Coordinates of C-alpha atoms and ligand atoms in Angstrom, one line a residue:
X1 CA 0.0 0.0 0.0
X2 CA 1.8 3.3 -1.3
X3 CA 0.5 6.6 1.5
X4 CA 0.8 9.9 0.7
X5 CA 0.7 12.9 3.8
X6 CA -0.5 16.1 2.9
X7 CA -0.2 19.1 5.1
X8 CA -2.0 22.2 4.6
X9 CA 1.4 25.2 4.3
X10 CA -0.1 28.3 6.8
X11 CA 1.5 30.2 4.3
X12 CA -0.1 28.5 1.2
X13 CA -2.2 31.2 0.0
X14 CA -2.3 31.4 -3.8
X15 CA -4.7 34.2 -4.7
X16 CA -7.9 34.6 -5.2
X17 CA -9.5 32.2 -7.7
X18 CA -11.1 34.5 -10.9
X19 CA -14.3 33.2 -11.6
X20 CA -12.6 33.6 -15.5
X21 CA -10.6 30.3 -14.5
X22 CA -13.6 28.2 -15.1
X23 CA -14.2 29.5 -19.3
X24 CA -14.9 28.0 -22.3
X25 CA -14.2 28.5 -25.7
X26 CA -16.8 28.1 -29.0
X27 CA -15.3 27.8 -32.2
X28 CA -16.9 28.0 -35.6
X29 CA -15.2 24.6 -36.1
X30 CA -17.1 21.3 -37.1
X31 CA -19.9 20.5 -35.2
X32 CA -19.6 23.2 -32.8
X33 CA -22.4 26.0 -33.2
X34 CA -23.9 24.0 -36.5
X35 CA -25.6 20.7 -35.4
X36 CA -24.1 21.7 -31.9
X37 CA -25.6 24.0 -29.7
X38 CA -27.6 24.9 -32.7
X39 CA -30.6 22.8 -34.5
X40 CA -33.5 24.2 -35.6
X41 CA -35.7 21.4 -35.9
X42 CA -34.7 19.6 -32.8
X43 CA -37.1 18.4 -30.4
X44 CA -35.5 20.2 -27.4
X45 CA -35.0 23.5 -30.0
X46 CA -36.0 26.8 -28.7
X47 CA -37.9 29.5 -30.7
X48 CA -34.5 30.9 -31.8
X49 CA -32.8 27.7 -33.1
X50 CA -31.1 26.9 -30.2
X51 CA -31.3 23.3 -28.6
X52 CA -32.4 23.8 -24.8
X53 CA -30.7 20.6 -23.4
X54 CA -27.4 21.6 -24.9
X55 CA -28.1 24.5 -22.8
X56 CA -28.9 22.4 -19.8
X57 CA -25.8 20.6 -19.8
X58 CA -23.3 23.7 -20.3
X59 CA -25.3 25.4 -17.3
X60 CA -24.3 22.5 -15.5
X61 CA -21.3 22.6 -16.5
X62 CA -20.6 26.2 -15.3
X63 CA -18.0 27.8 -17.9
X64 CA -18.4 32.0 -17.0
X65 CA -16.8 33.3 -19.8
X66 CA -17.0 31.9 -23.5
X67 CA -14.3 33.0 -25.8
X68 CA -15.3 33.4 -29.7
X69 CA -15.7 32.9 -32.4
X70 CA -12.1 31.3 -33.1
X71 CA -9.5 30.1 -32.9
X72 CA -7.9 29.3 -36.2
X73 CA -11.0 30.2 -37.8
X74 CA -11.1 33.9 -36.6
X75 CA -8.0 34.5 -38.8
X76 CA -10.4 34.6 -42.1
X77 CA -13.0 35.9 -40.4
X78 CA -15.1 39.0 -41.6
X79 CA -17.5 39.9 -38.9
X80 CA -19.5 42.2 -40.9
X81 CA -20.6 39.0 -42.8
X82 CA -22.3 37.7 -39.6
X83 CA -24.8 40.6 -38.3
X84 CA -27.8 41.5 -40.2
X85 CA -30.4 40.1 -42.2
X86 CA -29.6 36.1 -42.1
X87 CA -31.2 35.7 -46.1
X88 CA -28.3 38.2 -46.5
X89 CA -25.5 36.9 -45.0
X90 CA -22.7 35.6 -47.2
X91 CA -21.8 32.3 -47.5
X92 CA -17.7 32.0 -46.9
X93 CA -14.7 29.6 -47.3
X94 CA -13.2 28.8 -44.0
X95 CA -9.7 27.9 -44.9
X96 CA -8.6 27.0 -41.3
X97 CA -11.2 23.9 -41.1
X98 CA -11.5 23.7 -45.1
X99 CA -15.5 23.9 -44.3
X100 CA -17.9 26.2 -45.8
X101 CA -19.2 29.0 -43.5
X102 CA -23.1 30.0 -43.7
X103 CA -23.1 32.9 -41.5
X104 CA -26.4 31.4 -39.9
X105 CA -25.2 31.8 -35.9
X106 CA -23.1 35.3 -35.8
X107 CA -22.9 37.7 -33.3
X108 CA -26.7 38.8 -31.9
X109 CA -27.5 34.6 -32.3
X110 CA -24.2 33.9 -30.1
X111 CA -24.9 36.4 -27.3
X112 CA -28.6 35.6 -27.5
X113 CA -27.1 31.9 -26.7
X114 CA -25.0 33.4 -23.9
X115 CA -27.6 35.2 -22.2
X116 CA -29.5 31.1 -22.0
X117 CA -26.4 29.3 -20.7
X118 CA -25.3 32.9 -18.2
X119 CA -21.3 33.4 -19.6
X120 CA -20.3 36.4 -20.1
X121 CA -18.7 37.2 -24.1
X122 CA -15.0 37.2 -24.5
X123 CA -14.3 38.1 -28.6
X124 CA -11.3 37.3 -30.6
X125 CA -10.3 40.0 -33.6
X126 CA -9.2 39.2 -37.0
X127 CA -5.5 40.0 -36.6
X128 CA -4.5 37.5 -39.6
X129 CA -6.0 38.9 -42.7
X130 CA -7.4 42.1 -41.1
X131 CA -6.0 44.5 -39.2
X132 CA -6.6 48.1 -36.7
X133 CA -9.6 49.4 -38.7
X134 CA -11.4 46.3 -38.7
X135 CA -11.0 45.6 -34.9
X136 CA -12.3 49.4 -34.5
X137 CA -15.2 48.7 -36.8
X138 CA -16.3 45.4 -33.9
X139 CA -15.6 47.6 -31.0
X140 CA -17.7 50.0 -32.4
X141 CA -20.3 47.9 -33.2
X142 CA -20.3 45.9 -29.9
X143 CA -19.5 48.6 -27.6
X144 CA -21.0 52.3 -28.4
X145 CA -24.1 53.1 -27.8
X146 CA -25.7 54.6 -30.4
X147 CA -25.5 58.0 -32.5
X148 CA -22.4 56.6 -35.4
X149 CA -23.4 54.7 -38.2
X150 CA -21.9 51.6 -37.1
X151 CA -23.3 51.6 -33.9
X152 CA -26.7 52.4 -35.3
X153 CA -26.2 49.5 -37.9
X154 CA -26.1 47.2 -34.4
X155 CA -29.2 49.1 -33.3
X156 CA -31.1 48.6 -36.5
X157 CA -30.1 44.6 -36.6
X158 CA -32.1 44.3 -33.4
X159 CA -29.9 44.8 -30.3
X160 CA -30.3 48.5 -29.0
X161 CA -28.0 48.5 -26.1
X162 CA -24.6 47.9 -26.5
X163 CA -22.7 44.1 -26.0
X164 CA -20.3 45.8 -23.7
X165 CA -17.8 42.9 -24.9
X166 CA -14.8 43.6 -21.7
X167 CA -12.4 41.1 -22.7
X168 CA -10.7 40.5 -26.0
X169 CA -7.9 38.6 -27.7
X170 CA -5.7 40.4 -30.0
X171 CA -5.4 37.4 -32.7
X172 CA -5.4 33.9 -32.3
X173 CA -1.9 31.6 -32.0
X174 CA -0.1 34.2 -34.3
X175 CA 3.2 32.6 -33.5
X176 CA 1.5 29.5 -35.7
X177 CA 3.0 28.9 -39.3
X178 CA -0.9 27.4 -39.8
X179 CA -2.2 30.8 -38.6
X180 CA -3.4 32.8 -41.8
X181 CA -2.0 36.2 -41.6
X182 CA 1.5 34.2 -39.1
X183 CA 3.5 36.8 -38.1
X184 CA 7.2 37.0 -36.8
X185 CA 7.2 37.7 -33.0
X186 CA 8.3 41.6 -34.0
X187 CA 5.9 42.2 -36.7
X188 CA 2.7 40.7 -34.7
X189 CA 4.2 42.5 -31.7
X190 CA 4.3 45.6 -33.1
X191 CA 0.5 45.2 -34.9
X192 CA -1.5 43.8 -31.4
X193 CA 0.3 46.9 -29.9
X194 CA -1.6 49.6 -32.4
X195 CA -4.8 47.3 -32.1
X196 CA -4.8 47.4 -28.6
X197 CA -3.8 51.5 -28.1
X198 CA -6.4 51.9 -30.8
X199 CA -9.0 49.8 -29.1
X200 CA -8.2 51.4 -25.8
X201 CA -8.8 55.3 -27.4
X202 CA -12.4 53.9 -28.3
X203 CA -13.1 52.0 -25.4
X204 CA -10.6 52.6 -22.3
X205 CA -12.2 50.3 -20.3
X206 CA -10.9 46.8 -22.1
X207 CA -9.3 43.6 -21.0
X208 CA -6.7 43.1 -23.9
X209 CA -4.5 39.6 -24.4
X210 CA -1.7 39.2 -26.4
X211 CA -1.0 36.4 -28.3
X212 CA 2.0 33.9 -26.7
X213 CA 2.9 30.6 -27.8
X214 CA 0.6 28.0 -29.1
X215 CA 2.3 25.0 -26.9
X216 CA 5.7 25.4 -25.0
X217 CA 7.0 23.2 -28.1
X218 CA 6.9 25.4 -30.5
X219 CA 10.4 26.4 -31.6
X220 CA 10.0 30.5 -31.0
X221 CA 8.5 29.9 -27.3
X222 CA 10.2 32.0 -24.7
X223 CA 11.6 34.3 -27.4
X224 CA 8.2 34.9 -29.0
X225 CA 6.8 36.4 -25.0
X226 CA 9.6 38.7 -24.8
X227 CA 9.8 40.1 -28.0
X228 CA 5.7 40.5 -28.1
X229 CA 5.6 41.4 -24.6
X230 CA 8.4 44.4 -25.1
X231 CA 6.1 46.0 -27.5
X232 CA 2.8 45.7 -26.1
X233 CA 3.4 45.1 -22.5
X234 CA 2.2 48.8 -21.3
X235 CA -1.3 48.2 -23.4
X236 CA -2.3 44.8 -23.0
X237 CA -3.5 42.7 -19.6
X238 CA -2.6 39.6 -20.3
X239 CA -1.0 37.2 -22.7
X240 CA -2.8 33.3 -23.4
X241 CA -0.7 30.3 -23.3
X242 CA -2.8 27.2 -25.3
X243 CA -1.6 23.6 -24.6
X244 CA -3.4 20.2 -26.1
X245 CA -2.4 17.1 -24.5
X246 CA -2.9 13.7 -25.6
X247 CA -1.4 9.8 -25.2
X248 CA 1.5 9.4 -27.2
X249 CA 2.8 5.6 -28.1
X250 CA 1.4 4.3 -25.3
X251 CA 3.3 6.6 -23.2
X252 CA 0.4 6.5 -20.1
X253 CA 2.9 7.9 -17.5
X254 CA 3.9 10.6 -19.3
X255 CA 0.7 11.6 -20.3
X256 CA -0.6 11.0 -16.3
X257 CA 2.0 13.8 -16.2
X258 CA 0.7 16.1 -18.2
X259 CA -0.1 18.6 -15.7
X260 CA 4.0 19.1 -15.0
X261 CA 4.2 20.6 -18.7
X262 CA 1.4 23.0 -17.7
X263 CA 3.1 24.1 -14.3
X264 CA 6.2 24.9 -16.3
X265 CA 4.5 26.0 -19.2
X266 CA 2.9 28.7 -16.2
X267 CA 6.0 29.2 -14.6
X268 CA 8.4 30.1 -17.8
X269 CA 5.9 32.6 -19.4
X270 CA 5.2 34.2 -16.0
X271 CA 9.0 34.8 -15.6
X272 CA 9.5 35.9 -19.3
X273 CA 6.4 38.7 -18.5
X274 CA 8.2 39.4 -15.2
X275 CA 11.8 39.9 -16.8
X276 CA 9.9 42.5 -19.1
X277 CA 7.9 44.3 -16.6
X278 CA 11.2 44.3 -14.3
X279 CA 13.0 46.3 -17.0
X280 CA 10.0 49.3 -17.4
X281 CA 9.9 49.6 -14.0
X282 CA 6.3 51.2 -13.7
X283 CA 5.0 48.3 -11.9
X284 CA 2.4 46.9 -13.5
X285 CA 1.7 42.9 -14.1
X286 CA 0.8 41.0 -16.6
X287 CA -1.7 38.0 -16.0
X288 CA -2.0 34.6 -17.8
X289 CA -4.7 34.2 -19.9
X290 CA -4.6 30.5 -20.9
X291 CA -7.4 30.4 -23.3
X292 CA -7.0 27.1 -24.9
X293 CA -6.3 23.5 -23.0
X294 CA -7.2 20.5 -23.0
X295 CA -6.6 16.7 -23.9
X296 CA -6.5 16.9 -27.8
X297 CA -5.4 14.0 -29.7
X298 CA -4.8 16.6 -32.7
X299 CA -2.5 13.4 -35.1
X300 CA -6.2 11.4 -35.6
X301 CA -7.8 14.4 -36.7
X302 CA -5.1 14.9 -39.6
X303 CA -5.2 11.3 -40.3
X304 CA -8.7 10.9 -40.3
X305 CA -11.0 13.9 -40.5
X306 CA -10.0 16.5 -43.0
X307 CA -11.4 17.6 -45.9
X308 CA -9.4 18.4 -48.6
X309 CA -9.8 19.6 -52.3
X310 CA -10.6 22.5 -54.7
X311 CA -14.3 21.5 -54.7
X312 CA -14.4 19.9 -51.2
X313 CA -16.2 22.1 -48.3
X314 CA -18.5 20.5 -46.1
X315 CA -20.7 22.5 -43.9
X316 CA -20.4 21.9 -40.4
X317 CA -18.2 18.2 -40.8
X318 CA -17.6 16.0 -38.1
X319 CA -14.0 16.9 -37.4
X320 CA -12.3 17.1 -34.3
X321 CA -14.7 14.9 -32.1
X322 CA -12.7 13.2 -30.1
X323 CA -14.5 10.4 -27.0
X324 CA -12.9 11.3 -24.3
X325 CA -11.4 8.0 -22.1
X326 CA -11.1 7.4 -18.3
X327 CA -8.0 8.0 -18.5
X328 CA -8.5 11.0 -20.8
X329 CA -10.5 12.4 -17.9
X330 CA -7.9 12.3 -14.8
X331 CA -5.5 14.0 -16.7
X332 CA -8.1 16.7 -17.8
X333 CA -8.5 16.6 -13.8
X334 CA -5.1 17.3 -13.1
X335 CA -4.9 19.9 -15.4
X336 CA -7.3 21.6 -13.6
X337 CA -5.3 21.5 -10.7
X338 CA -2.3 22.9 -12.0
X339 CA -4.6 25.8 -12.8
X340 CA -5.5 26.1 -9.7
X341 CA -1.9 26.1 -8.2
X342 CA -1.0 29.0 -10.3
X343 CA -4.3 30.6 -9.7
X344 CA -2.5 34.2 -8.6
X345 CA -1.3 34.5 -12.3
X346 CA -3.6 32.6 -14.1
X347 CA -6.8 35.0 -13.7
X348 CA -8.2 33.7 -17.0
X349 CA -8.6 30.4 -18.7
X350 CA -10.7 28.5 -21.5
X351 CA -11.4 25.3 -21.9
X352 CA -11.1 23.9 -26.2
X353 CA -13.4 23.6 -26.4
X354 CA -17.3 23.1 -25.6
X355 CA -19.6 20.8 -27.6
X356 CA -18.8 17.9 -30.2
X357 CA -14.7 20.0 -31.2
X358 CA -12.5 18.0 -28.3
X359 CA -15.8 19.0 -26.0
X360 CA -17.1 17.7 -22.4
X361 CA -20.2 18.3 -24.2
X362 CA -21.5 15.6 -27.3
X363 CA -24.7 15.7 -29.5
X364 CA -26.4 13.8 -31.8
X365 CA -28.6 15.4 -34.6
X366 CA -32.2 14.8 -33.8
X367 CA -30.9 13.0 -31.0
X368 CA -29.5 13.2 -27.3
X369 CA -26.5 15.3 -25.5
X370 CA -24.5 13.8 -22.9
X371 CA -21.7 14.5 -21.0
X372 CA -18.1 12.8 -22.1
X373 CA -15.4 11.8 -19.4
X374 CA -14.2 15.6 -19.0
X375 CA -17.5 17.1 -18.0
X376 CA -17.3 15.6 -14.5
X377 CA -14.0 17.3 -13.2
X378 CA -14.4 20.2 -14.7
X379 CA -18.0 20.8 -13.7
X380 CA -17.0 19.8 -9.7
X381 CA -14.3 22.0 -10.0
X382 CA -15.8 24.7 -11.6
X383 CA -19.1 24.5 -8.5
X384 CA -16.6 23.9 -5.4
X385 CA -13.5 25.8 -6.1
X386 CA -14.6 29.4 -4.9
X387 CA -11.9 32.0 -2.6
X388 CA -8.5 31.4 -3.1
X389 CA -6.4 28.9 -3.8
X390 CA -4.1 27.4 -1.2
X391 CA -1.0 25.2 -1.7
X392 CA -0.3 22.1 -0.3
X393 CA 2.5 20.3 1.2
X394 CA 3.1 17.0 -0.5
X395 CA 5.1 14.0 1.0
X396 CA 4.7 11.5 -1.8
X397 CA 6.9 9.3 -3.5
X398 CA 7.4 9.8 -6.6
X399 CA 7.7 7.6 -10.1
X400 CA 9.6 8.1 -13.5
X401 CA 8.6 9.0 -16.8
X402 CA 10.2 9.2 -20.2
X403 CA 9.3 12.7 -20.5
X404 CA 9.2 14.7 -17.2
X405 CA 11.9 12.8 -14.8
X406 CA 10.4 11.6 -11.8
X407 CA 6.9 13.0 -11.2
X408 CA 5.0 13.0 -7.9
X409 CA 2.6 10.1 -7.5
X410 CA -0.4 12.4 -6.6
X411 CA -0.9 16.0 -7.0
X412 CA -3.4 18.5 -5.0
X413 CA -4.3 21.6 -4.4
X414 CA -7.2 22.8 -1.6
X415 CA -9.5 25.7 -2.2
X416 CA -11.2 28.1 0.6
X417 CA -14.6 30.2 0.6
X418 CA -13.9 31.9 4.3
X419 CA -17.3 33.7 4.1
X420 CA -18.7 30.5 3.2
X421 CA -17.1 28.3 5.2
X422 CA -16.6 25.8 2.5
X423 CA -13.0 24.1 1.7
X424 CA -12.4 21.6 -1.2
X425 CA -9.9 19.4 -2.2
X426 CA -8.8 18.0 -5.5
X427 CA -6.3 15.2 -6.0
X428 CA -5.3 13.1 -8.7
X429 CA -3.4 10.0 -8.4
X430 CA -1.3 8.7 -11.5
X431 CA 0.1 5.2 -10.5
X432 CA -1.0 3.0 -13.0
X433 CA -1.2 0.4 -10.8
X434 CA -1.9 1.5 -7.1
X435 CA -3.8 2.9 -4.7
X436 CA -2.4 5.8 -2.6
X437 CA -3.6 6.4 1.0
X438 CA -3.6 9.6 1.4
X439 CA -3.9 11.4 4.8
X440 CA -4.3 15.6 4.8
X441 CA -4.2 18.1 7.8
X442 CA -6.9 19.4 7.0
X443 CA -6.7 21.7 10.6
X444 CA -5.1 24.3 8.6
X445 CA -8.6 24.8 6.3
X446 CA -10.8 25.3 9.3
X447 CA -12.4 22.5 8.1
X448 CA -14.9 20.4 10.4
X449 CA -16.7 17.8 8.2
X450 CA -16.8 16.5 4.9
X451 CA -19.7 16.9 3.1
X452 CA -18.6 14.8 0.5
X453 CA -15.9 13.3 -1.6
X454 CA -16.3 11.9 -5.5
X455 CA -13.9 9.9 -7.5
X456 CA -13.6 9.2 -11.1
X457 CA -11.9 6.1 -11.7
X458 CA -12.3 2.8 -13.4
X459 CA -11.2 -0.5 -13.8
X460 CA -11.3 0.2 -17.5
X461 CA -8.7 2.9 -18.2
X462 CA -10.7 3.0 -21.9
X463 CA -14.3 3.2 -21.0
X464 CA -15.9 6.0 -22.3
X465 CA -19.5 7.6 -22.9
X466 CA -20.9 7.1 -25.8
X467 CA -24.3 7.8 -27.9
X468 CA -24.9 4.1 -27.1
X469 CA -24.0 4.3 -23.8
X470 CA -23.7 7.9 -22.3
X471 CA -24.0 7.1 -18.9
X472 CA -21.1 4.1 -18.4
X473 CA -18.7 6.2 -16.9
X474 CA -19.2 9.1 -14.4
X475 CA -18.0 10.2 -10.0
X476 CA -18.7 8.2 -7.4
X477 CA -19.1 8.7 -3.5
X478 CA -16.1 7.4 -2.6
X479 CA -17.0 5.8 0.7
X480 CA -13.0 5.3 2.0
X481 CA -13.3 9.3 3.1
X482 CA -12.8 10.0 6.8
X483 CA -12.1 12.8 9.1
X484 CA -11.5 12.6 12.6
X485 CA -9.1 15.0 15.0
X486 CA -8.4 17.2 11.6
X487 CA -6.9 14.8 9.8
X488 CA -8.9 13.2 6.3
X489 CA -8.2 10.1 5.3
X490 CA -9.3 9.0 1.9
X491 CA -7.6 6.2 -0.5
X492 CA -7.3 7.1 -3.9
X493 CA -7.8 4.7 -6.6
X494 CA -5.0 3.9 -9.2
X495 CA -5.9 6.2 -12.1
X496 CA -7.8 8.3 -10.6
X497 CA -9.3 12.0 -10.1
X498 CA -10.8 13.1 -7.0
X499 CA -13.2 15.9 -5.3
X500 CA -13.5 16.4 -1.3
X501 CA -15.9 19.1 -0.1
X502 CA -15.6 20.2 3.4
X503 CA -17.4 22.6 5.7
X504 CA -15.8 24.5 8.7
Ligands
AHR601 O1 -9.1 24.3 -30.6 C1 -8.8 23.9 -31.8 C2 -7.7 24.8 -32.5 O2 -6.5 24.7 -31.7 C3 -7.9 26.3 -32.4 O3 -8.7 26.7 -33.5 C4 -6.6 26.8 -32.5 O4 -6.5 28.1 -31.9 C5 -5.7 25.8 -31.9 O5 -4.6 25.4 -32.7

């Protein structure tokens, strides 16, 4: 029997957890909006088009702020094309997903959906083929009330007070050599600068993210913050990081360590923004914004999925849906803990992203949704983890893995709501084969009782939910939980993902 002793460090306070950690991220990609959230037509369907137990499960699943509309595809994307009359709304080629775009879901239709499911809108600009004016021409549109003709044009499509969009993202993954419009780190840095002073002279009151690296593979990380960040690090907030993570030749310890990557990922971009803002001297900070992660197992899509061809453009294809494994989902879990430990920097994340592209969220057309693997931590994480962050002391042996070193059997990180008088735990245990009792002081929390304590875990490191069987895999009590003299006990099954509640 392998035991693990976690203490609770009196000095452990993180930061206070932005409700922004817990976002999403909608993509005119696939199945997404089209045959996603949605379906004119479908039994659950609202009046606007919309289907209502889509709606359901993504209030259940509690994202607070829903980045849009891309991603890759915001690159080619003309916005103008998506307000107005819908008969006269331009059909377009989307040459990120090599789909054709009808325009039918744009910008009123989207927050209209928002407004359902209670996120708040975070936009992306066109920083690949468009440029200053056209980001103006959005801000405008979204933003000002009335009394200029683009803001009127809003008004006249249907929606007389503003959007009041706060946060935006200054390009997507510009650092990519996919990207349309890819920039060198100098030439993008110097552009989301003028966007962003721009933006700022129409609208002082934004939350502005720079572009940073697409993964901490790519080949131009670490040079591509500093040289974006000494450009634009006076006008901007913050600047994203994306990762995707996925199983790779059967590696199943590295990928259990998946969540190491992330820390470092965290802790190398927050010392590159540091390094800059150490030289200016004024100050200020620069938060994370890490608006795309998640398990993505990107090589099946490219093998499988894409469309290709002159005369080849499928509306709304099924691309990028990937079934989400047991296994799938503990790592997703500890990725959510690794946001959590860096919650002081981190003040913004999204998850890639939210129904039937690499989603917690699955449909069928004319048929059910249902909730993969993923929904369960990130849902219980998103509901408990309220306050601030706290870190934890962790005595626990360790184990070795081709990519990381040794890693640390189970990771954790605790949570408190003071003026609640709620605590909550979340640990993840990546032995492949054993069980770790774990025993935490939880003294340090205030905490008095638990009110309960969920595992995901399975025999079956593959199961999965399916159309034909949605429900096989989902949390459990787990009954081994115990607290007595301040101290919890609870075993933790191999491969496994875990949430404790407590109360003071
Ligand atoms: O989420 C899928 C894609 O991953 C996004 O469009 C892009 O930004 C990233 O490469």
């Amino acid at each position: 029997m392998i035991t693990a002793r976690i203490t609770v460090d009196p000095r452990g306070r993180i930061g206070a957890i932005d409700r922004r950690l817990f976002g999403g991220f909608v993509e005119h990609l696939g199945r997404h909006v089209y045959d996603g959230i949605y379906e004119p037509g479908h039994p659950t369907a609202d009046a606007d088009g919309f289907r209502q137990d889509v709606v359901e499960l993504v209030r259940e699943l509690g994202v607070t702020t829903i980045r849009y509309p891309g991603g890759n595809f915001v690159s080619g994307f003309r916005w103008e094309d998506s307000v107005g009359p819908r008969a006269a709304r331009p059909r377009r080629l989307d040459l990120a997903w090599h789909s054709t775009e009808t325009n039918e879901v744009g910008l009123h239709e989207f927050a209209g959906w928002l407004d359902k499911v209670g996120s708040e809108l975070m936009l992306a600009v066109n920083l690949g083929t468009r440029g200053v004016a056209e980001a103006l021409d959005l801000l405008e549109y979204t933003n000002i009330p009335g009394g200029t003709t683009t803001s009127e044009r809003r008004r006249a499509n249907g929606r007389d007070e503003p959007f009041a969009v706060r946060m935006w993202c200054l390009g997507n993954e510009m650092d990519g050599p996919w990207q349309l419009g890819h920039r060198s780190a100098d030439d993008y840095g110097k552009l989301a600068t003028q966007t962003a002073r721009a933006m700022r002279q129409l609208d002082p009151g934004l939350q502005l993210v720079v572009c940073g690296s697409s993964s901490r593979d790519m080949p131009t990380f670490g040079a591509w913050e500093r040289t974006v960040l000494a450009h634009s690090y006076d006008d901007v907030d913050y600047i994203s990081c994306h990762a995707y993570y996925a199983e790779k030749d059967g590696d199943r310890g590295s990928f259990l360590a998946s969540g190491v990557d992330m820390d470092l990922f965290i802790e190398e971009v927050v010392r590159a923004a540091d390094e800059v803002g150490a030289a200016r001297g004024t100050g200020k900070r620069i938060d994370i914004s890490f608006d795309e992660w998640n398990i993505w197992y990107v090589d099946r899509y490219h093998d499988e999925d894409e469309a290709t061809g002159i005369g080849n453009w499928p509306i709304a294809p099924r691309i990028l849906e990937d079934n989400y494994s047991v296994l799938d989902a503990v790592v997703f879990g500890s990725l959510m803990i690794s946001l959590l430990t860096h919650a002081d920097r981190v003040t913004s994340a999204s998850l890639a992203q939210l129904v039937n592209v690499i989603a917690p969220i699955m449909t069928e057309p004319g048929g059910p949704a249902w909730r993969q693997t993923t929904f369960f931590p990130f849902a219980t994480t998103a509901r408990l983890a309220r306050g601030e962050a706290i870190r934890l002391q962790l005595d626990v042996p360790s184990y070795p893995t081709a990519r990381y070193g040794d890693v640390r059997l189970v990771d954790a990180v605790a949570t408190r709501d003071a003026e609640a008088g709620r605590s909550a735990l979340f640990l993840v245990n990546r032995s492949l084969t054993d069980a770790v009792t774990v025993t935490v002081d939880v003294a340090g929390l205030g905490a008095g009782s638990v009110l309960a304590a969920d595992t995901l875990a399975d025999t079956d490191l593959d199961a999965r939910n399916t159309l034909e069987e949605p429900q096989r895999v989902g949390l459990a009590p787990n009954a081994s939980v115990a607290l007595a003299e301040g101290v919890l006990t609870i075993e933790l099954p191999p491969v496994s993902w875990t949430a404790v509640e407590l109360a003071d």
